[in-house]
Amino acid sequence: MAKKTGSEETVTYVDKSGKRLDGRKADELRKIKVEVGVIPRADGSAYVEWGQNKVLASVYGPRECLPKHLANPYKAIVRYTYRMAAFSVPDRKNPKPGRREIEISKVSGEALARAIFLERFPNTAIDVDVEILDSNAGTRVAALTAASVALADAGIPMRDLVAGIGVGKAGGHLLVDLNKAEEDAPDAVDIPMAILPNLGEVVLLQLDGLMTQKEWEESQKLAFQHVKKVYELQKEALKKKYAVEGNSGDMEAGARAAEEGVVE
Ligand code: UDP
């Protein structure tokens, strides 16, 4: 895909047939898989595979907030911890949390908090821990997608699910769900977002790079359009688990029913 022009190397991010470096179309998401209830010891949990990204999310709580000086007498607090495993990146990552992980934890916790009816649980804490097991760009949005499913699995009342989506630009093309090669383009713009899909509310938006107002407007349209697919997969995964438990307890039959779209 790389062409040499003099001493410079140029990469074609979308070729003449409309294909990206990994064969996707400009507005095509990577393959996403969502599983609910994968960690028996937690109150709620989820596993998300999003392309190469692999994310495990657990939820404990709401439970008494300790240490007590952190408790809020009017509402629950959300403590969100995003961590990358040492083996999740090509250059082994120091297991000690870095500034990036601390920042992602902070903004992601605030994003989730917007969705939860926190005021119903004064003086409590909801602990959300997310481990990135493998990565290829877009881990923070995959993590939030998993975390909100884990919250639902824990039975925590929410105004809406939180669905993640990445949009941006590489090689002059607007793209949905950028991978690492695209995020590293010289003109790359990366916009990780988390959205409450039914309420149409943006709860996380970060932006690296420069784009025109027209590109910005178009990228936002793409984000709202494609986040619906992520939301559908979250819902399907939840239905798959709870349709099973709510029906006869026959796991196989419930899972088959969910796959066939029989379960509402
Ligand atoms: N990455 C890495 N080492 C690090 C941090 C990130 O190799 O210490 C890689 C990882 O694959 C990650 C990608 O860079 O998914 C993009 O990182 P970014 O900070 O943009 O976050 P993300 O897109 O994963 O939310």
Tab-separated table of N, CA, C and O and ligand atoms in Angstrom, residues 30 52-53 82 84 88-94 100-101 104 132 134-142 178-180 183-184 190 192 206 208, ligand 1:
chain	number	residue	atom	x	y	z
A	30	ARG	N	-15.108	-2.095	12.844
A	30	ARG	CA	-14.467	-3.408	12.964
A	30	ARG	C	-15.488	-4.387	13.555
A	30	ARG	O	-16.534	-3.974	14.055
A	52	GLN	N	-9.090	-5.918	17.095
A	52	GLN	CA	-8.060	-6.566	17.940
A	52	GLN	C	-8.206	-6.200	19.421
A	52	GLN	O	-7.625	-6.863	20.292
A	53	ASN	N	-8.948	-5.151	19.720
A	53	ASN	CA	-9.100	-4.734	21.125
A	53	ASN	C	-9.864	-5.799	21.912
A	53	ASN	O	-10.907	-6.275	21.466
A	82	TYR	N	-9.236	2.370	34.411
A	82	TYR	CA	-8.851	1.829	33.093
A	82	TYR	C	-7.387	1.442	33.176
A	82	TYR	O	-6.548	2.271	33.544
A	84	MET	N	-4.162	-0.883	31.159
A	84	MET	CA	-3.705	-1.717	30.040
A	84	MET	C	-2.756	-2.769	30.579
A	84	MET	O	-1.812	-2.437	31.323
A	88	SER	N	-0.513	-5.885	26.364
A	88	SER	CA	-1.575	-5.457	25.441
A	88	SER	C	-1.056	-4.571	24.309
A	88	SER	O	-1.828	-4.172	23.444
A	89	VAL	N	0.219	-4.232	24.345
A	89	VAL	CA	0.788	-3.306	23.353
A	89	VAL	C	2.100	-3.886	22.807
A	89	VAL	O	2.708	-4.740	23.457
A	90	PRO	N	2.531	-3.439	21.619
A	90	PRO	CA	3.736	-4.035	21.024
A	90	PRO	C	5.002	-3.862	21.882
A	90	PRO	O	5.802	-4.766	21.984
A	91	ASP	N	5.177	-2.672	22.476
A	91	ASP	CA	6.303	-2.475	23.398
A	91	ASP	C	5.763	-2.684	24.799
A	91	ASP	O	4.939	-1.887	25.251
A	92	ARG	N	6.245	-3.736	25.494
A	92	ARG	CA	5.697	-4.050	26.817
A	92	ARG	C	5.469	-2.769	27.622
A	92	ARG	O	6.343	-1.917	27.718
A	93	LYS	N	4.245	-2.682	28.190
A	93	LYS	CA	3.902	-1.489	28.954
A	93	LYS	C	4.296	-1.678	30.413
A	93	LYS	O	4.075	-2.755	30.966
A	94	ASN	N	4.862	-0.639	30.997
A	94	ASN	CA	5.145	-0.690	32.431
A	94	ASN	C	3.812	-0.893	33.159
A	94	ASN	O	2.868	-0.135	32.940
A	100	ARG	N	-1.660	8.618	31.051
A	100	ARG	CA	-2.725	8.344	30.081
A	100	ARG	C	-3.844	7.533	30.723
A	100	ARG	O	-5.033	7.846	30.571
A	101	GLU	N	-3.477	6.477	31.445
A	101	GLU	CA	-4.512	5.639	32.068
A	101	GLU	C	-5.287	6.407	33.138
A	101	GLU	O	-6.494	6.220	33.297
A	104	ILE	N	-7.702	8.732	31.256
A	104	ILE	CA	-8.822	7.986	30.647
A	104	ILE	C	-9.783	7.530	31.740
A	104	ILE	O	-11.008	7.594	31.583
A	132	ILE	N	-7.561	-3.741	29.728
A	132	ILE	CA	-7.344	-3.897	28.285
A	132	ILE	C	-6.340	-5.039	28.114
A	132	ILE	O	-5.199	-4.948	28.568
A	134	ASP	N	-5.734	-6.594	24.992
A	134	ASP	CA	-5.060	-6.458	23.692
A	134	ASP	C	-5.587	-5.165	23.075
A	134	ASP	O	-6.717	-4.753	23.383
A	135	SER	N	-4.796	-4.536	22.223
A	135	SER	CA	-5.213	-3.207	21.761
A	135	SER	C	-4.777	-2.925	20.337
A	135	SER	O	-3.740	-3.416	19.885
A	136	ASN	N	-5.585	-2.111	19.670
A	136	ASN	CA	-5.203	-1.583	18.356
A	136	ASN	C	-6.012	-0.321	18.088
A	136	ASN	O	-6.756	-0.238	17.114
A	137	ALA	N	-5.931	0.637	18.993
A	137	ALA	CA	-6.631	1.929	18.915
A	137	ALA	C	-8.135	1.771	19.180
A	137	ALA	O	-8.747	0.799	18.742
A	138	GLY	N	-8.679	2.731	19.905
A	138	GLY	CA	-10.108	2.693	20.220
A	138	GLY	C	-10.407	1.950	21.518
A	138	GLY	O	-11.551	1.563	21.767
A	139	THR	N	-9.390	1.761	22.355
A	139	THR	CA	-9.631	0.971	23.570
A	139	THR	C	-10.530	1.701	24.565
A	139	THR	O	-11.318	1.071	25.261
A	140	ARG	N	-10.429	3.035	24.640
A	140	ARG	CA	-11.246	3.739	25.653
A	140	ARG	C	-12.733	3.653	25.307
A	140	ARG	O	-13.564	3.566	26.201
A	141	VAL	N	-13.059	3.642	24.002
A	141	VAL	CA	-14.478	3.543	23.648
A	141	VAL	C	-14.976	2.101	23.783
A	141	VAL	O	-16.112	1.857	24.180
A	142	ALA	N	-14.092	1.142	23.494
A	142	ALA	CA	-14.454	-0.262	23.712
A	142	ALA	C	-14.649	-0.498	25.212
A	142	ALA	O	-15.559	-1.222	25.637
A	178	LEU	N	-11.301	4.291	13.689
A	178	LEU	CA	-9.914	4.263	13.211
A	178	LEU	C	-9.090	3.193	13.931
A	178	LEU	O	-9.217	3.024	15.148
A	179	ASN	N	-8.251	2.491	13.157
A	179	ASN	CA	-7.296	1.575	13.796
A	179	ASN	C	-5.981	2.317	14.033
A	179	ASN	O	-5.853	3.498	13.707
A	180	LYS	N	-5.000	1.607	14.582
A	180	LYS	CA	-3.751	2.277	14.987
A	180	LYS	C	-3.022	2.890	13.792
A	180	LYS	O	-2.529	4.026	13.868
A	183	GLU	N	-4.821	6.048	12.975
A	183	GLU	CA	-4.582	7.074	14.016
A	183	GLU	C	-3.192	7.679	13.887
A	183	GLU	O	-2.952	8.785	14.355
A	184	ASP	N	-2.266	6.920	13.288
A	184	ASP	CA	-0.886	7.401	13.157
A	184	ASP	C	-0.640	8.137	11.844
A	184	ASP	O	0.495	8.510	11.547
A	190	ASP	N	-8.431	12.077	15.530
A	190	ASP	CA	-9.039	10.957	16.252
A	190	ASP	C	-10.062	11.536	17.226
A	190	ASP	O	-9.727	12.405	18.026
A	192	PRO	N	-12.528	10.029	19.830
A	192	PRO	CA	-13.260	9.014	20.598
A	192	PRO	C	-14.486	9.647	21.248
A	192	PRO	O	-14.402	10.757	21.788
A	206	GLN	N	-13.312	13.473	22.906
A	206	GLN	CA	-11.947	13.988	22.930
A	206	GLN	C	-11.518	14.175	21.485
A	206	GLN	O	-12.042	13.499	20.592
A	208	ASP	N	-8.114	14.932	18.834
A	208	ASP	CA	-6.705	15.159	18.509
A	208	ASP	C	-6.642	15.583	17.062
A	208	ASP	O	-7.170	14.876	16.216
B	1	UDP	N1	-0.675	2.285	22.762
B	1	UDP	C1	0.561	1.720	22.953
B	1	UDP	N2	1.234	2.005	24.120
B	1	UDP	C2	0.693	2.808	25.099
B	1	UDP	C3	-0.559	3.378	24.868
B	1	UDP	C4	-1.225	3.106	23.692
B	1	UDP	O1	1.052	0.975	22.122
B	1	UDP	O2	1.336	3.023	26.134
B	1	UDP	C5	-1.426	1.937	21.527
B	1	UDP	C6	-2.596	1.016	21.858
B	1	UDP	O3	-2.694	0.012	20.880
B	1	UDP	C7	-3.784	1.950	21.801
B	1	UDP	C8	-3.346	2.885	20.675
B	1	UDP	O4	-1.968	3.076	20.919
B	1	UDP	O5	-4.991	1.270	21.516
B	1	UDP	C9	-4.067	4.213	20.662
B	1	UDP	O6	-3.912	4.844	21.889
B	1	UDP	P1	-4.792	6.066	22.331
B	1	UDP	O7	-4.037	6.770	23.427
B	1	UDP	O8	-5.234	6.849	21.151
B	1	UDP	O9	-6.071	5.376	23.032
B	1	UDP	P2	-7.228	4.473	22.434
B	1	UDP	O10	-7.412	4.844	20.980
B	1	UDP	O11	-6.795	3.035	22.582
B	1	UDP	O12	-8.426	4.798	23.267
